[in-house]
Each structure stands twice: as C-alpha cells, then as structure tokens.
Coordinates of C-alpha atoms in Angstrom, one line a residue:
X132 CA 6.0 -8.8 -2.3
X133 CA 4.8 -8.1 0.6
X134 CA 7.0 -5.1 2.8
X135 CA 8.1 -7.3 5.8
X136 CA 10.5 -10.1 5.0
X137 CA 11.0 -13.2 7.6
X138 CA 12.9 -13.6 10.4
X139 CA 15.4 -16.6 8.3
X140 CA 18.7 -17.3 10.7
X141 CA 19.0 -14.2 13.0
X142 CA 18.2 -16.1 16.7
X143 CA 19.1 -12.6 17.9
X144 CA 16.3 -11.0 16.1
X145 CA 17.8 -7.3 14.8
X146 CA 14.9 -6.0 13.0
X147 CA 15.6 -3.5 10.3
X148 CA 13.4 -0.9 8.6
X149 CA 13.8 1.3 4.9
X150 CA 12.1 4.5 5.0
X151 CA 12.1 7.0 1.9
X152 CA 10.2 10.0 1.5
X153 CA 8.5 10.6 -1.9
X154 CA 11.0 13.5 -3.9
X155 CA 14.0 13.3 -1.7
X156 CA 16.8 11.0 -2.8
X157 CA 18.0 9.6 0.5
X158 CA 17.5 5.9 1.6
X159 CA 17.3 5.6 5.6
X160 CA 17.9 2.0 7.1
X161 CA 16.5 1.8 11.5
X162 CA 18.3 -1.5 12.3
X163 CA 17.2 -2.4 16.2
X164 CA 16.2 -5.5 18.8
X165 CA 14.6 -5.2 22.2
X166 CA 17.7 -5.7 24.4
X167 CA 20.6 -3.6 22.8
X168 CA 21.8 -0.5 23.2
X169 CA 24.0 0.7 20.5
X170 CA 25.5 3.3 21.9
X171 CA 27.1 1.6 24.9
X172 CA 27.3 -2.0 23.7
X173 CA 28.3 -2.0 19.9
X174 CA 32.1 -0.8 19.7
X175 CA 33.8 -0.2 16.6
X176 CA 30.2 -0.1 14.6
X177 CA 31.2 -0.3 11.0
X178 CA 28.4 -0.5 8.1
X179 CA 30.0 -1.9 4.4
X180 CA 27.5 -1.6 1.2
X181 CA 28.0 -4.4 -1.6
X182 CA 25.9 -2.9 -4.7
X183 CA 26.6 -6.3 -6.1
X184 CA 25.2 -8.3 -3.7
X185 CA 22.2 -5.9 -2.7
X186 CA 23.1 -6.2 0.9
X187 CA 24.6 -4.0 3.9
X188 CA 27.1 -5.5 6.0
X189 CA 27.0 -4.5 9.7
X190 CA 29.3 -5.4 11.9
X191 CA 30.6 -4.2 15.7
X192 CA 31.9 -6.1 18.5
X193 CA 30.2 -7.2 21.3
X194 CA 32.0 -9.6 23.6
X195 CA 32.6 -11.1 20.1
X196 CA 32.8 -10.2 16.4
X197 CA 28.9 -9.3 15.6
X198 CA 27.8 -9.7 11.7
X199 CA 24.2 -8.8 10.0
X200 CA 23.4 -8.3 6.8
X201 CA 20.6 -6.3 5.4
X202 CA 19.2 -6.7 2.0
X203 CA 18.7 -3.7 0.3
X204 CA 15.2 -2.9 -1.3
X205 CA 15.5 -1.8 -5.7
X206 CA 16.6 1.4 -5.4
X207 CA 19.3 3.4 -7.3
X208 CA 22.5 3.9 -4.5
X209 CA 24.7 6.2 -5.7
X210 CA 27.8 4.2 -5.3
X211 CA 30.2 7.3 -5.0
X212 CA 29.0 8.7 -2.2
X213 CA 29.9 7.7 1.6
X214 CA 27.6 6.1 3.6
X215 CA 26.9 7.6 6.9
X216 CA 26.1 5.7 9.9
X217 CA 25.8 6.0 14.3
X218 CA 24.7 3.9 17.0
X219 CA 22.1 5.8 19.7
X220 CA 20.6 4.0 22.3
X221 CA 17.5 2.1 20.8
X222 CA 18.9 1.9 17.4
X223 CA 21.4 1.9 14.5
X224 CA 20.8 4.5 11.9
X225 CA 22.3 4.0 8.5
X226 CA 21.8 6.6 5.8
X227 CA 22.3 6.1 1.6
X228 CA 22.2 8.5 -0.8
X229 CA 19.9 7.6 -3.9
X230 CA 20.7 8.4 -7.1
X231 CA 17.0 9.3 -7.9
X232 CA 13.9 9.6 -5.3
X233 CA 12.1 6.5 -4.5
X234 CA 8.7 7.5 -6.7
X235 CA 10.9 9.1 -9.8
X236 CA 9.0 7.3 -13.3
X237 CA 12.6 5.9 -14.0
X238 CA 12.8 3.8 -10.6
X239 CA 9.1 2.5 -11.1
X240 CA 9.7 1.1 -14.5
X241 CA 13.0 -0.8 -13.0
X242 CA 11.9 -4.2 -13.8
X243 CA 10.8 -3.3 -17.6
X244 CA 14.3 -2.0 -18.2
X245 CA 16.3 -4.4 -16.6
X246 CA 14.3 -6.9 -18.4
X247 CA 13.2 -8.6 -15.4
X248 CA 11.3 -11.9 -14.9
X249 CA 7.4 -11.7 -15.5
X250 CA 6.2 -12.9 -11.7
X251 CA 8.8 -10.2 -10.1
X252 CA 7.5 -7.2 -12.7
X253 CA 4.0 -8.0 -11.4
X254 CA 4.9 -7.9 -8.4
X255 CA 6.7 -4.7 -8.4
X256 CA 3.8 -3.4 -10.3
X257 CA 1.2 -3.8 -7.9
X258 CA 2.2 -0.7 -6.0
X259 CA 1.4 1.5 -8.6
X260 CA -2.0 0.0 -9.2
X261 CA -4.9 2.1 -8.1
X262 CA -8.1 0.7 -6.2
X263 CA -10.7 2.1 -9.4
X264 CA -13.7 0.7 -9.6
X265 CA -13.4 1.2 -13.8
X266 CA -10.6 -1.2 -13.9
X267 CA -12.1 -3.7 -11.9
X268 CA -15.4 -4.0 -13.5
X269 CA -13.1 -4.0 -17.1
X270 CA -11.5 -7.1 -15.3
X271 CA -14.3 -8.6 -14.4
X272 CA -15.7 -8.5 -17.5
X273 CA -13.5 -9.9 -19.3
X274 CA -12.9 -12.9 -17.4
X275 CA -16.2 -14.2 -18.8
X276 CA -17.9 -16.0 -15.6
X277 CA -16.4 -14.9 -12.3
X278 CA -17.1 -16.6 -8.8
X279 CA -16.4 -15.0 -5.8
X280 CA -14.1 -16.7 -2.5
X281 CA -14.3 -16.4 0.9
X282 CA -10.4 -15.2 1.3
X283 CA -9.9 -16.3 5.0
X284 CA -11.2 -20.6 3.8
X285 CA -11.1 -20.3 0.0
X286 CA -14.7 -21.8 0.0
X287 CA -16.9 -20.9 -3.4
X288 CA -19.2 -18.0 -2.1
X289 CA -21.5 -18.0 -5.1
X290 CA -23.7 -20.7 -6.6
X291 CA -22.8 -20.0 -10.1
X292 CA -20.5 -17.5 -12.3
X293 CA -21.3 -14.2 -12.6
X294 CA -20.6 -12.0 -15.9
X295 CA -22.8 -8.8 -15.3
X296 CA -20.7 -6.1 -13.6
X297 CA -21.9 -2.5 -13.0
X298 CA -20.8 0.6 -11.1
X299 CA -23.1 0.9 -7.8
X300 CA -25.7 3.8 -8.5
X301 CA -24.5 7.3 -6.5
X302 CA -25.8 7.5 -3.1
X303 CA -25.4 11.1 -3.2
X304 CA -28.5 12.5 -5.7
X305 CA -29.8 14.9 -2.7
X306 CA -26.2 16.7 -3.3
X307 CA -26.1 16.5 -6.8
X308 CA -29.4 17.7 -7.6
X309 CA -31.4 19.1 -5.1
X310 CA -33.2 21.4 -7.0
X311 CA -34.5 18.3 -9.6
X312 CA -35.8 16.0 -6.6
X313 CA -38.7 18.4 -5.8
X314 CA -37.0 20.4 -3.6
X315 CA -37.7 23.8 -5.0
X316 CA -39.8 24.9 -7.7
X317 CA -37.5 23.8 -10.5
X318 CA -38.2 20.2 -10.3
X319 CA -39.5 19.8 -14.0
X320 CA -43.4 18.7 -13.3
X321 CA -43.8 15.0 -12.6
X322 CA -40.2 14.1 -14.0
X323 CA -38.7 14.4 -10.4
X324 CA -41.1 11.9 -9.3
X325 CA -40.2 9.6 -12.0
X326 CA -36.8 9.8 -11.2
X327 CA -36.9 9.7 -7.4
X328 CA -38.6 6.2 -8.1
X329 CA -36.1 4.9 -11.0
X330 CA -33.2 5.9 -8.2
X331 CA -35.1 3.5 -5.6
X332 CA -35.3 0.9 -8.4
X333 CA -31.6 1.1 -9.3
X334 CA -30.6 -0.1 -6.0
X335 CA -33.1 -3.3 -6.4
X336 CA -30.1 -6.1 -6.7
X337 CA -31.0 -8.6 -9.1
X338 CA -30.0 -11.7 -9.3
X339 CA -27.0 -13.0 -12.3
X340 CA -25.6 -8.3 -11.6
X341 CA -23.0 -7.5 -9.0
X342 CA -22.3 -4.2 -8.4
X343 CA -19.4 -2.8 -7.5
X344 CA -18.6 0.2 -5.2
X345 CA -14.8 1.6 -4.2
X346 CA -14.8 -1.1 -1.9
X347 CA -17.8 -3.4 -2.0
X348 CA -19.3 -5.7 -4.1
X349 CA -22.9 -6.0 -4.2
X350 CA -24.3 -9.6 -4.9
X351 CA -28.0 -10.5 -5.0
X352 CA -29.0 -13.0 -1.8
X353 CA -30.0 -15.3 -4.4
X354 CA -26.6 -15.7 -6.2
X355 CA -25.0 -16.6 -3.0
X356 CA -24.3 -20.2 -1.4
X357 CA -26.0 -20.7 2.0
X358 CA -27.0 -17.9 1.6
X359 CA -31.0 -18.5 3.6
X360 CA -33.1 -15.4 4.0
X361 CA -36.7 -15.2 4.2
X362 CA -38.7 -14.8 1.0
X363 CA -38.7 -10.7 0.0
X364 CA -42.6 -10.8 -0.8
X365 CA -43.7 -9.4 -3.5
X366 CA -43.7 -5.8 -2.3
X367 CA -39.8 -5.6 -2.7
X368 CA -39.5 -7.2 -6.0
X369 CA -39.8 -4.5 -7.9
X370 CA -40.2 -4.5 -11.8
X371 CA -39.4 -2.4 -14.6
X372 CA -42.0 0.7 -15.3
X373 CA -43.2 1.7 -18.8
X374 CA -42.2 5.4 -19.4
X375 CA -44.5 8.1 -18.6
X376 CA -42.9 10.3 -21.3
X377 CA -41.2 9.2 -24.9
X378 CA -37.4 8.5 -25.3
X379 CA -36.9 12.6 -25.9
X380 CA -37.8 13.2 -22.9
X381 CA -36.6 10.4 -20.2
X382 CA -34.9 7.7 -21.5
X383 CA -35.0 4.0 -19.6
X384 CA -33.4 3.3 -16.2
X385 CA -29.8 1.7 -16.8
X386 CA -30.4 -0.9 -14.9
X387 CA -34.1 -3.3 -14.8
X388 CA -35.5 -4.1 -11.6
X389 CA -35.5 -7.8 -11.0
X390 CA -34.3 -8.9 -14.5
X391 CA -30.2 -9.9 -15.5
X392 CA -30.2 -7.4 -18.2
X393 CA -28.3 -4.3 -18.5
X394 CA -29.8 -1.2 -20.8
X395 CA -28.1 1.4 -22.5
X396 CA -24.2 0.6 -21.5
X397 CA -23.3 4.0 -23.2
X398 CA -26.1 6.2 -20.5
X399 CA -23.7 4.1 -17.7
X400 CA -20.6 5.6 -18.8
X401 CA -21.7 9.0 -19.2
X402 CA -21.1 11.2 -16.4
X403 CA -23.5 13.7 -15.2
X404 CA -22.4 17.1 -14.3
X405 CA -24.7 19.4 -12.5
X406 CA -23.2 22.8 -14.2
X407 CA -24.1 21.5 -17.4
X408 CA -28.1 23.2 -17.3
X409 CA -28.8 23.3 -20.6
X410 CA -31.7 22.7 -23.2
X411 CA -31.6 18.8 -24.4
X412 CA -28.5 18.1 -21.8
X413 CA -27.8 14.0 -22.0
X414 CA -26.3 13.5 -18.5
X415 CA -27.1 10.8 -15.5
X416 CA -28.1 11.0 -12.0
X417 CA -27.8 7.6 -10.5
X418 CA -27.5 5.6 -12.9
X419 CA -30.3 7.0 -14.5
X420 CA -29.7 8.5 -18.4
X421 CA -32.1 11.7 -19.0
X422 CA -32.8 14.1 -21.3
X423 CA -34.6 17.4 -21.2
X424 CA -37.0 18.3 -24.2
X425 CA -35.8 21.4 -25.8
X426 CA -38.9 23.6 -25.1
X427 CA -37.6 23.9 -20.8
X428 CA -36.2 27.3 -20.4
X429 CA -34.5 28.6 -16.7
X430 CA -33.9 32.2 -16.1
X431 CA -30.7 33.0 -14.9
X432 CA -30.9 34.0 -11.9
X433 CA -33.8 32.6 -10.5
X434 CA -36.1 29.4 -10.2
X435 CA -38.6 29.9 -12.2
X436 CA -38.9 27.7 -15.4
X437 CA -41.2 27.3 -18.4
X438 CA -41.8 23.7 -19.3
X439 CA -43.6 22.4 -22.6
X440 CA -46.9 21.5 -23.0
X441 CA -44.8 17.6 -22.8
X442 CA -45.4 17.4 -19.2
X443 CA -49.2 17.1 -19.1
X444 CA -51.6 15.6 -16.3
X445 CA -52.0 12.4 -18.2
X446 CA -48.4 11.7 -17.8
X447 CA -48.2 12.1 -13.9
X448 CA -46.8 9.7 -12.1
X449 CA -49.3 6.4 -11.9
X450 CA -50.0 4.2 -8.8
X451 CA -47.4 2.0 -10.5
X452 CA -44.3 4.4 -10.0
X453 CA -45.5 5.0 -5.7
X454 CA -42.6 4.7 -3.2
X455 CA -44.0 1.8 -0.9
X456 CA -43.3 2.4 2.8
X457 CA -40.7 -0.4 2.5
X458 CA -38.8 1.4 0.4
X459 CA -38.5 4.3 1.7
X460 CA -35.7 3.7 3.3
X461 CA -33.7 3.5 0.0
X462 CA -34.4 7.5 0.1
X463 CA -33.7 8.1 4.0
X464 CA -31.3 5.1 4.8
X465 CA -27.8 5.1 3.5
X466 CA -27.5 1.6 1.0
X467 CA -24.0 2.7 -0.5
X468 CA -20.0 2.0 0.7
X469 CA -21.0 0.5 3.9
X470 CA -16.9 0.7 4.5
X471 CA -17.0 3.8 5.8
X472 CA -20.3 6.1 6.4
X473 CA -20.2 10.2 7.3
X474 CA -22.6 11.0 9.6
X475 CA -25.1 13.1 6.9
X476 CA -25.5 9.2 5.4
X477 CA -27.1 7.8 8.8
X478 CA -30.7 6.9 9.2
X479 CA -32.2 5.1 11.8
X480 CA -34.3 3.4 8.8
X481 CA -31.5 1.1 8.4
X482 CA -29.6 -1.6 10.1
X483 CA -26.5 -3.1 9.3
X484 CA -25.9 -7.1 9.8
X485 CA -22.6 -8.1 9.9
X486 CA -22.6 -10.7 6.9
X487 CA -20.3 -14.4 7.8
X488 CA -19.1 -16.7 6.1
X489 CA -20.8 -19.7 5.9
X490 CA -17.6 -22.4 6.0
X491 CA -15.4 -20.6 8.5
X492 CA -17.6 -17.6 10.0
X493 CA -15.0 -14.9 9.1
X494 CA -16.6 -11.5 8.5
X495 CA -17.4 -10.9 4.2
X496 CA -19.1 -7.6 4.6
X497 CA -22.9 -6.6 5.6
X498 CA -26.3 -6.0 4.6
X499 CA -29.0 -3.5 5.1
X500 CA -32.3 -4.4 6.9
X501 CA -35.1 -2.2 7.7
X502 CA -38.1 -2.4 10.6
X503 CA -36.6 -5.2 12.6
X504 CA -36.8 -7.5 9.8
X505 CA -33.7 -9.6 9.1
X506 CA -34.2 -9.5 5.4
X507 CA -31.6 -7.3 3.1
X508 CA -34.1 -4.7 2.3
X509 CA -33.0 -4.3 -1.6
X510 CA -31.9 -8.1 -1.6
X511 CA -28.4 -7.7 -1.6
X512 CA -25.6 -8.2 0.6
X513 CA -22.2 -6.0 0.4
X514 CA -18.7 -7.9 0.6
X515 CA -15.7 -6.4 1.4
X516 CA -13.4 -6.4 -1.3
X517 CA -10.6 -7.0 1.4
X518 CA -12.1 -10.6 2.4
X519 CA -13.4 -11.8 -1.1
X520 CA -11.0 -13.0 -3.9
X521 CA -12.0 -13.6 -7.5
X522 CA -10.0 -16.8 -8.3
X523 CA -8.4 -19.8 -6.9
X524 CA -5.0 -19.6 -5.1
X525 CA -6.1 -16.5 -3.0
X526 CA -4.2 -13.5 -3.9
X527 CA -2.9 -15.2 -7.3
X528 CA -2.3 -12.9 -10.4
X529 CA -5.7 -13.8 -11.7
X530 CA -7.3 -12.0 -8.4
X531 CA -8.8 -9.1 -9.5
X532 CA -8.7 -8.1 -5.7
X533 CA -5.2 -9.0 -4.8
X534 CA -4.1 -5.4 -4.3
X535 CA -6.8 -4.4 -1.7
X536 CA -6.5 -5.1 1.9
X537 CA -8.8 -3.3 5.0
X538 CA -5.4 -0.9 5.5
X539 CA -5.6 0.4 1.8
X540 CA -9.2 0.9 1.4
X541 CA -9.0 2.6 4.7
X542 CA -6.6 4.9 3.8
X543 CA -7.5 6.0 0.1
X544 CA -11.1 7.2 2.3
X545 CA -9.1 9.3 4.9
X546 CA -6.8 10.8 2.0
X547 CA -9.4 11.7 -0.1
X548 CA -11.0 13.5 3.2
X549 CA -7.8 15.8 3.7
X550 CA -7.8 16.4 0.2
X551 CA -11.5 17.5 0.0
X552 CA -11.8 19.0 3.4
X553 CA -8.3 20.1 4.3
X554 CA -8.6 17.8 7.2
X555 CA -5.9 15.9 8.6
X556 CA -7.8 14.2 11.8
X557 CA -10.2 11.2 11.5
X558 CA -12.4 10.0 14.3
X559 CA -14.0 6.4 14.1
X560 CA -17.4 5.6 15.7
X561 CA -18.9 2.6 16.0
X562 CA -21.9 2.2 13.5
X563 CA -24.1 0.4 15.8
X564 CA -23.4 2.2 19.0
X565 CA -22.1 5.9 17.6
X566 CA -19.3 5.2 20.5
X567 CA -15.8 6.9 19.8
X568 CA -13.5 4.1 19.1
X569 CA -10.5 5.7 17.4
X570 CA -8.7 8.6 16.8
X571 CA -6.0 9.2 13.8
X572 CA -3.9 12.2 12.6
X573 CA -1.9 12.1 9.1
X574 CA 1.8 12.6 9.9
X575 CA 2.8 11.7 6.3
X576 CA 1.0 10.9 3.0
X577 CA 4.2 10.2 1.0
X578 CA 6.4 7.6 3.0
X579 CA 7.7 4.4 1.3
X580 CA 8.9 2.1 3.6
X581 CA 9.8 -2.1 3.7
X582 CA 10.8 -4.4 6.7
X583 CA 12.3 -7.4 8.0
X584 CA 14.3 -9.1 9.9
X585 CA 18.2 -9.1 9.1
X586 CA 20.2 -11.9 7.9
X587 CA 23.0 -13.9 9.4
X588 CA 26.8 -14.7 8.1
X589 CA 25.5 -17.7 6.3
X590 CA 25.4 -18.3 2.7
X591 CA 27.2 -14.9 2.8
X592 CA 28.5 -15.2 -0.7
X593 CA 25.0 -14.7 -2.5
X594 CA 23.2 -12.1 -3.7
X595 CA 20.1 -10.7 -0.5
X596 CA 16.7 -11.2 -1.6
X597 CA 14.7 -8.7 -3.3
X598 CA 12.9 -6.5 -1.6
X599 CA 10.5 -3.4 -2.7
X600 CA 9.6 -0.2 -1.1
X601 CA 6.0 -0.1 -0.6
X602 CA 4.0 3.1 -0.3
X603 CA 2.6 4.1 3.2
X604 CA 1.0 6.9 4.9
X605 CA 2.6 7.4 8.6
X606 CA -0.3 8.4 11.6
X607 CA -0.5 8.9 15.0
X608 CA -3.3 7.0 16.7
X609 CA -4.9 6.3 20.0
X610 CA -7.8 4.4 20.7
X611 CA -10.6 6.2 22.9
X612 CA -11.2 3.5 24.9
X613 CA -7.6 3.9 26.6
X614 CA -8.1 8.2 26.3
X615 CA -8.8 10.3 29.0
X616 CA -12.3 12.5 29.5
X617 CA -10.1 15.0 28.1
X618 CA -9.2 13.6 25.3
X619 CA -12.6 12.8 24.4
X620 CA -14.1 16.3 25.0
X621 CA -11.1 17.5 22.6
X622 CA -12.3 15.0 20.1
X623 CA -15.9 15.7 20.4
X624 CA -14.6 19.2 20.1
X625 CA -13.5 18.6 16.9
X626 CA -16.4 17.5 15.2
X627 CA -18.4 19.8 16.6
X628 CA -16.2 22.5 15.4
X629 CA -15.3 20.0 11.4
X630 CA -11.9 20.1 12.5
X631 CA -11.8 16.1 12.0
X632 CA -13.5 14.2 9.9
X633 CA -16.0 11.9 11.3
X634 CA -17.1 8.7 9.8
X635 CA -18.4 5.2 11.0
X636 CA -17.1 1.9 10.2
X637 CA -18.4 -1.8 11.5
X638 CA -16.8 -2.6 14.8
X639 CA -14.9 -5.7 13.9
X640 CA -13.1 -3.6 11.4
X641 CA -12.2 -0.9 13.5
X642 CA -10.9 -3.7 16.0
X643 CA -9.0 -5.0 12.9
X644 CA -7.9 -1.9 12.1
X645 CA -6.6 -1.2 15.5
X646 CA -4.3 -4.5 15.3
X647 CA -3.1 -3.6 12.1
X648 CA -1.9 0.0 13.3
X649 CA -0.5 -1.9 16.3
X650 CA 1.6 -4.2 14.5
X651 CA 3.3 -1.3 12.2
X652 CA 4.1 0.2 15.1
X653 CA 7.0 -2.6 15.9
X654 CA 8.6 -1.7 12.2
X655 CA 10.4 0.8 14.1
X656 CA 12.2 1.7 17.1
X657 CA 10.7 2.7 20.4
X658 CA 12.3 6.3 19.9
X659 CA 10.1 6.6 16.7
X660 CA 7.0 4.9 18.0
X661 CA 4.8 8.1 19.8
X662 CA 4.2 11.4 20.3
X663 CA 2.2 13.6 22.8
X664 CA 0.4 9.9 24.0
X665 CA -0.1 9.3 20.6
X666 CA 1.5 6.0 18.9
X667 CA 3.1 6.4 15.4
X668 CA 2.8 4.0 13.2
X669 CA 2.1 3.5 9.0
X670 CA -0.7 2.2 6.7
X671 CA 0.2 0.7 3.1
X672 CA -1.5 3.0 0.6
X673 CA -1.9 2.7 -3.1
X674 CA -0.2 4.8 -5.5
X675 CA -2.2 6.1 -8.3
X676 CA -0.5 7.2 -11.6

C-alpha cells in the first residue's frame, strides 16, 4: 500500500502524517490543514486511542463539537502508557509509545504471525524487498517468456517474449584492473588486447538477451515494437572471435556477439576480485571468465613479470580482434546505468537520446549514439525500470518491477554515495548541458513515515483501514535555478573541494524528481517544511535485509 491514503469524507481536509525513526520506540502523528491554528482555535483538544479499532479520535471545539479520526498504521502501541498530545500554531502533535521500534524483525513479520491474508502480507512485504539485480534476473527467468510494458499506457513494448536475462557487463574495468589493460608493464603480452576487445563485444546487445543493470534494462533495437532505426551496417555487428590461446589460458567471452546464446553461466556468476593475484586464478573482468597459465610469476613488490613461452608472436592479436573507430567509444564513452552518471563516466564520444514511447510518448529510458549518428551505437536502448512493467495489470504481483519507482532508484544511488564517500550532499547536473539543476543534503536515512487525509464521524463504529509505515530518507533541497550566485559558487565549491557528490541524470528526470520532492514536502506542516532556504521533504527508500 501505498504511504498516503485518500482524502474519503473530511471537506475540511486535516491532513495527518506518522513518522518513526528506525530504533526508537515512539510513534509521532502531525495532524494539520491550511487555515487552522491550533493553539488559538481548538479549545479543550482531547486525543482518545481505540487499539481495537486502529484509529485516534481527536476531538476539540470550534464554534461546534469538531471530530477526526486517524487510522493508525501496524505498529505495536503499548496500550499502558498515556498518550501525550498539544496544539501549536500550524499543527496538532500527538505522540504514542511503541511497544517495539518500527524496523524491530518481530514488527516486520506482523502479517505471518497474525496469519494475515495473502494480498495484505505482499503488500506489507514489499518494503523489505531490495532493488538487486540477482533477484530480478532469477524472476525473470523463471517466468519463462517475459514481455516488457510501457507503465504510463500499458502498450506491449516488445515484439516477442524474452527469456535470456543477464547482468550488464561492469563499466568500471579501468578501476578494476588498470594494470591488466596495458596500462603498465604487467599487462600479460597480447592477453590485455584480447580482453580490451571481448569487453567492447560484451556490450554488443543481441537480439532475443536483455540485460539488466541496478536500474535499466538493456533490450536490443530489434526486439522492440516500433522501434525504426537505421540499419547498424556491418561494422557494428560484431561476431564471436576464435581464441588466440587454448581454454587454460583464456577461456570464451560469456556472452556471443550478435548470437541469442549465453556461454559458461557458471564464469557469469563468479566474481572477480582484484586482490586475488595468483597463479591459475579463475575470476571475471566484465563479464569475461579468465584464467592465467601457471608458468606467470609477479614479484612482490614490483611490476615486473615472467610470462611462459604461451604467449608467443603467433598468438598476437589478429586484424580480426582490432577496435574499429566506431567502437571506440565503448572504451571512452560511458554505455552503463545511464540513471545516474559521475562525472569520471563522461565522454563527449557519446550522446544520450531520450528514448519515448511509441503509443503515448512518455519517457522509457535512453540510448547511446556516437558521431552525430542517431543510431544506438551497440544496438540497444536502456529502459528505466521505473516506467517499464513486466506483466499485465501494471504494478500487479506478477510485476517483477512493482517495487521500483524514479524516488527509490534515486535514493539507493545517493545512499550508497554517503556510504562510500562519507558524503552527505548531492548536486544534479543536467547531462546534456552540465548546468546545476539541483541540490540535496541527507537529513535522515532511517525515517518511516505514512500519510493521509483523516476520517470523518461516519461509519464511526468500524475498524480504520490499514495502513503501513513505509521507509523514507528525509532531505533538504533546493533547485539552482531559484539559488542565488552564492549559492551556486558554494555548490561549485563543493565539488571542487569532493565535499558533494556530483553526478548527472537526464533532465526530464530531474524535473520529475523535483515534483516528487515537492509533493512530500505537503506531508507535513509548514513549521517542518525548511531550513536555512532549504525545503525539507522525504524520498521512499527500500529496505534491504
């Protein structure tokens, strides 16, 4: 269930808001409209709590008897102690005392325990459900045949069922082996060569395979409806290569140019770890399985290597494994999570086109081009997980995508920058222009939080709806365009000095974004909404387990 619940008889419109904080066993309810002030205009404010019911009664007078009631999300209240309440001048603050803390193991298994109905556990559930890319290519899979929907129209996006999912090749080789890419002595003869090439090939998007990033999917042009680019030419269909050395020494790229096979599903799975330097070490760079022949010694300590008589002259690299000028932006151009690019990712190799739908023109993601030319330069286009669905009703319990939204993918990025980098400031460029669009600063990582608008007197004898806390990070945020010439020399003064993290996003998502932070701003009172010219407001946020 969503965290806001409608507006249902209240023609006065009190809005109310649950906050928790992750650890701390204390329920706070902001109850508010745009015209009251509590303080002065509700006398003899009393707040009643029926545990029975799920519901808090509030009642004052105001010229007459005033009643709302306020459902109470699944938490555990402990019923013994009081419940403590004022009136201030924007809002009514109500305070419960939880048995247990909102994210305690015992509260997120309340629907097993109680034995609850199957559509309300999955429901419950879906908090607690990480965005992984494992799980969703394991659901994918098993599904059989899986066509992709536009979310916005429901129209069929692809021109036949897909059942060939794979994990998007890592974008970042340079970083993960520097030293095997030719870019010191140690890079092993002509093996670095070979596997500079297989990396380039990896990316190739072959028609029948989707590949799957944290928040894309990647879908060959070809596998999508209406979807009319010029022909590729042969110089960007690229094809398998015959191995220049046997299978002890380099074993086959995990994924064939231009065919609907996958090889070796186990060299997929296993995770290469650049510590691991060692004679006859099975690992992966990219998506590429490798092994090095016993006989390769490094000295500690140094670069210098000995490598076996394997690596003659007759197994250099042939004409056949060249990097063609067109693809050379696969090297220098950035062909990975398109959602959100750091500046060291940038190239002026590659263009993004924004990617629409072809019923109703919402936006489904993007595609790289190179030189000018229109055409996806690897044949692919991206799709935002956030505007695609995976089955038919949209958001159903069959959609492997239900649980991600523009707000969550956004925010796993940012909180896996604070926890890599220690920093707790983002600004947003445009990825066309490199303009400063946005500005955001964690407040809060560990919020839960659900909203709506109260109830009235009728129907007063049942039970409230149910309603669950959703997990949120809280933000302040301003958008540059609105900031002073200050404010932007103290941003720019930021990045220059990596005391914010800097990344670029698509400009009709960071308008989207925008309106969503806008709109969680209203959850709560005007007392609570800035800070130092900065607006507060919340993003939902997955919880991993």
């Amino acid at each position: 269930m969503s965290r806001e619940l409608g507006t249902g008889k209240n023609p006065r419109k009190w809005r109310f808001t649950w906050e928790a904080q992750s650890h701390i066993p204390t329920l706070r309810l902001f109850l508010f409209d745009s015209c009251t002030n509590p303080s002065t205009q509700c006398q003899n404010l009393n707040v009643n709590v029926s545990l029975k019911q799920s519901l808090v009664l509030v009642t004052w007078c105001q010229d007459t008897q005033v009643s709302l009631r306020v459902p109470i999300p699944r938490v555990l209240v402990d019923s013994e102690s009081p419940v403590s309440f004022r009136a201030l001048e924007d809002h009514i603050d109500v305070k419960l005392v939880l048995l247990l803390p909102v994210d305690h193991p015992i509260v997120s298994s309340f629907d097993s325990i109680l034995n609850l109905s199957d559509d309300v556990e999955t429901t419950f559930s879906d908090a607690s459900v990480g965005l992984s890319v494992d799980s969703d290519i394991k659901s994918l899979s098993s599904c059989g045949g899986v066509d992709f929907y536009c979310r916005n129209c429901s129209v069929k996006l692809t021109s036949s069922p897909l059942r060939n999912f794979m994990e998007m090749p890592s974008v970042n080789w340079r970083e993960v082996a520097d030293n095997w890419f030719g870019a010191c002595c140690c890079s092993f003869g002509g093996i670095s060569e070979k596997l500079v090439t297989r990396f380039v090939n990896s990316h190739t998007c072959a028609k029948g395979i989707c590949l799957l990033s944290s928040t894309t999917i990647t879908l060959c042009k070809d596998d999508i409806v209406g979807c009319n680019f010029p022909d590729l030419g042969g110089c960007q269909r690229y094809k398998a290569e015959p191995d220049f050395i046997d299978d002890n020494e380099v074993g086959a790229s995990t994924l064939t140019s231009g065919s609907n096979r996958a090889l070796d599903e186990k060299s997929t799975s296993t995770k290469f770890k650049d510590k691991e330097f060692a004679a006859n070490y099975d690992g992966e760079v990219t998506g590429i399985r490798i092994r090095f022949p016993a006989k390769v010694e490094l000295s500690q300590g140094c670069c210098t290597h000995h490598v076996s008589e394997t690596f003659s002259e007759n197994q250099k690299p042939n004409k056949d494994m060249e990097i063609l000028d067109n693809q050379k932006s696969f090297l220098n151009g950035y062909l990975g999570n398109i959602f959100m690019v750091r500046s060291s990712n940038l190239s002026v190799d590659v263009e993004w086109i924004e990617f629409l739908c072809p019923q109703c023109s919402s936006l489904l993601g993007a595609y790289p081009c190179s030189n000018n030319d229109f055409t996806p330069v690897d044949g692919g286009v991206r799709l935002f997980k956030c505007y695609v669905s995976t089955s038919l009703p949209v958001g159903g319990s069959r959609d492997v995508f239900r649980n991600y939204s523009l707000g969550r993918m956004f925010t796993n990025h940012i909180l896996d920058s604070a926890k890599d980098e220690l920093s707790f400031r983002t600004v947003v460029r445009d990825l066309k222009t490199k303009s400063l669009m946005l500005q955001i600063i964690l407040v809060n990582t560990n919020s839960w939080s659900c909203t709506g608008y109260c109830l009235g007197t009728e129907g007063s004898s049942e039970p409230g709806p149910k309603m669950d806390l959703q997990p949120i990070i809280k933000v302040l945020f301003s958008e540059c365009c609105k900031s002073t010439e200050s404010q932007i020399r103290t941003m720019e003064d930021w990045v220059e000095k990596d005391l914010a993290d800097e990344v670029f996003m698509p400009r009709n998502q960071i308008l989207e974004l925008v309106e969503t932070l806008e709109s969680a701003k209203d959850i709560l009172p005007p007392s609570y909404s800035s800070f130092q010219g900065l607006s507060l407001s919340s993003i939902e946020k997955i919880v991993v387990s």
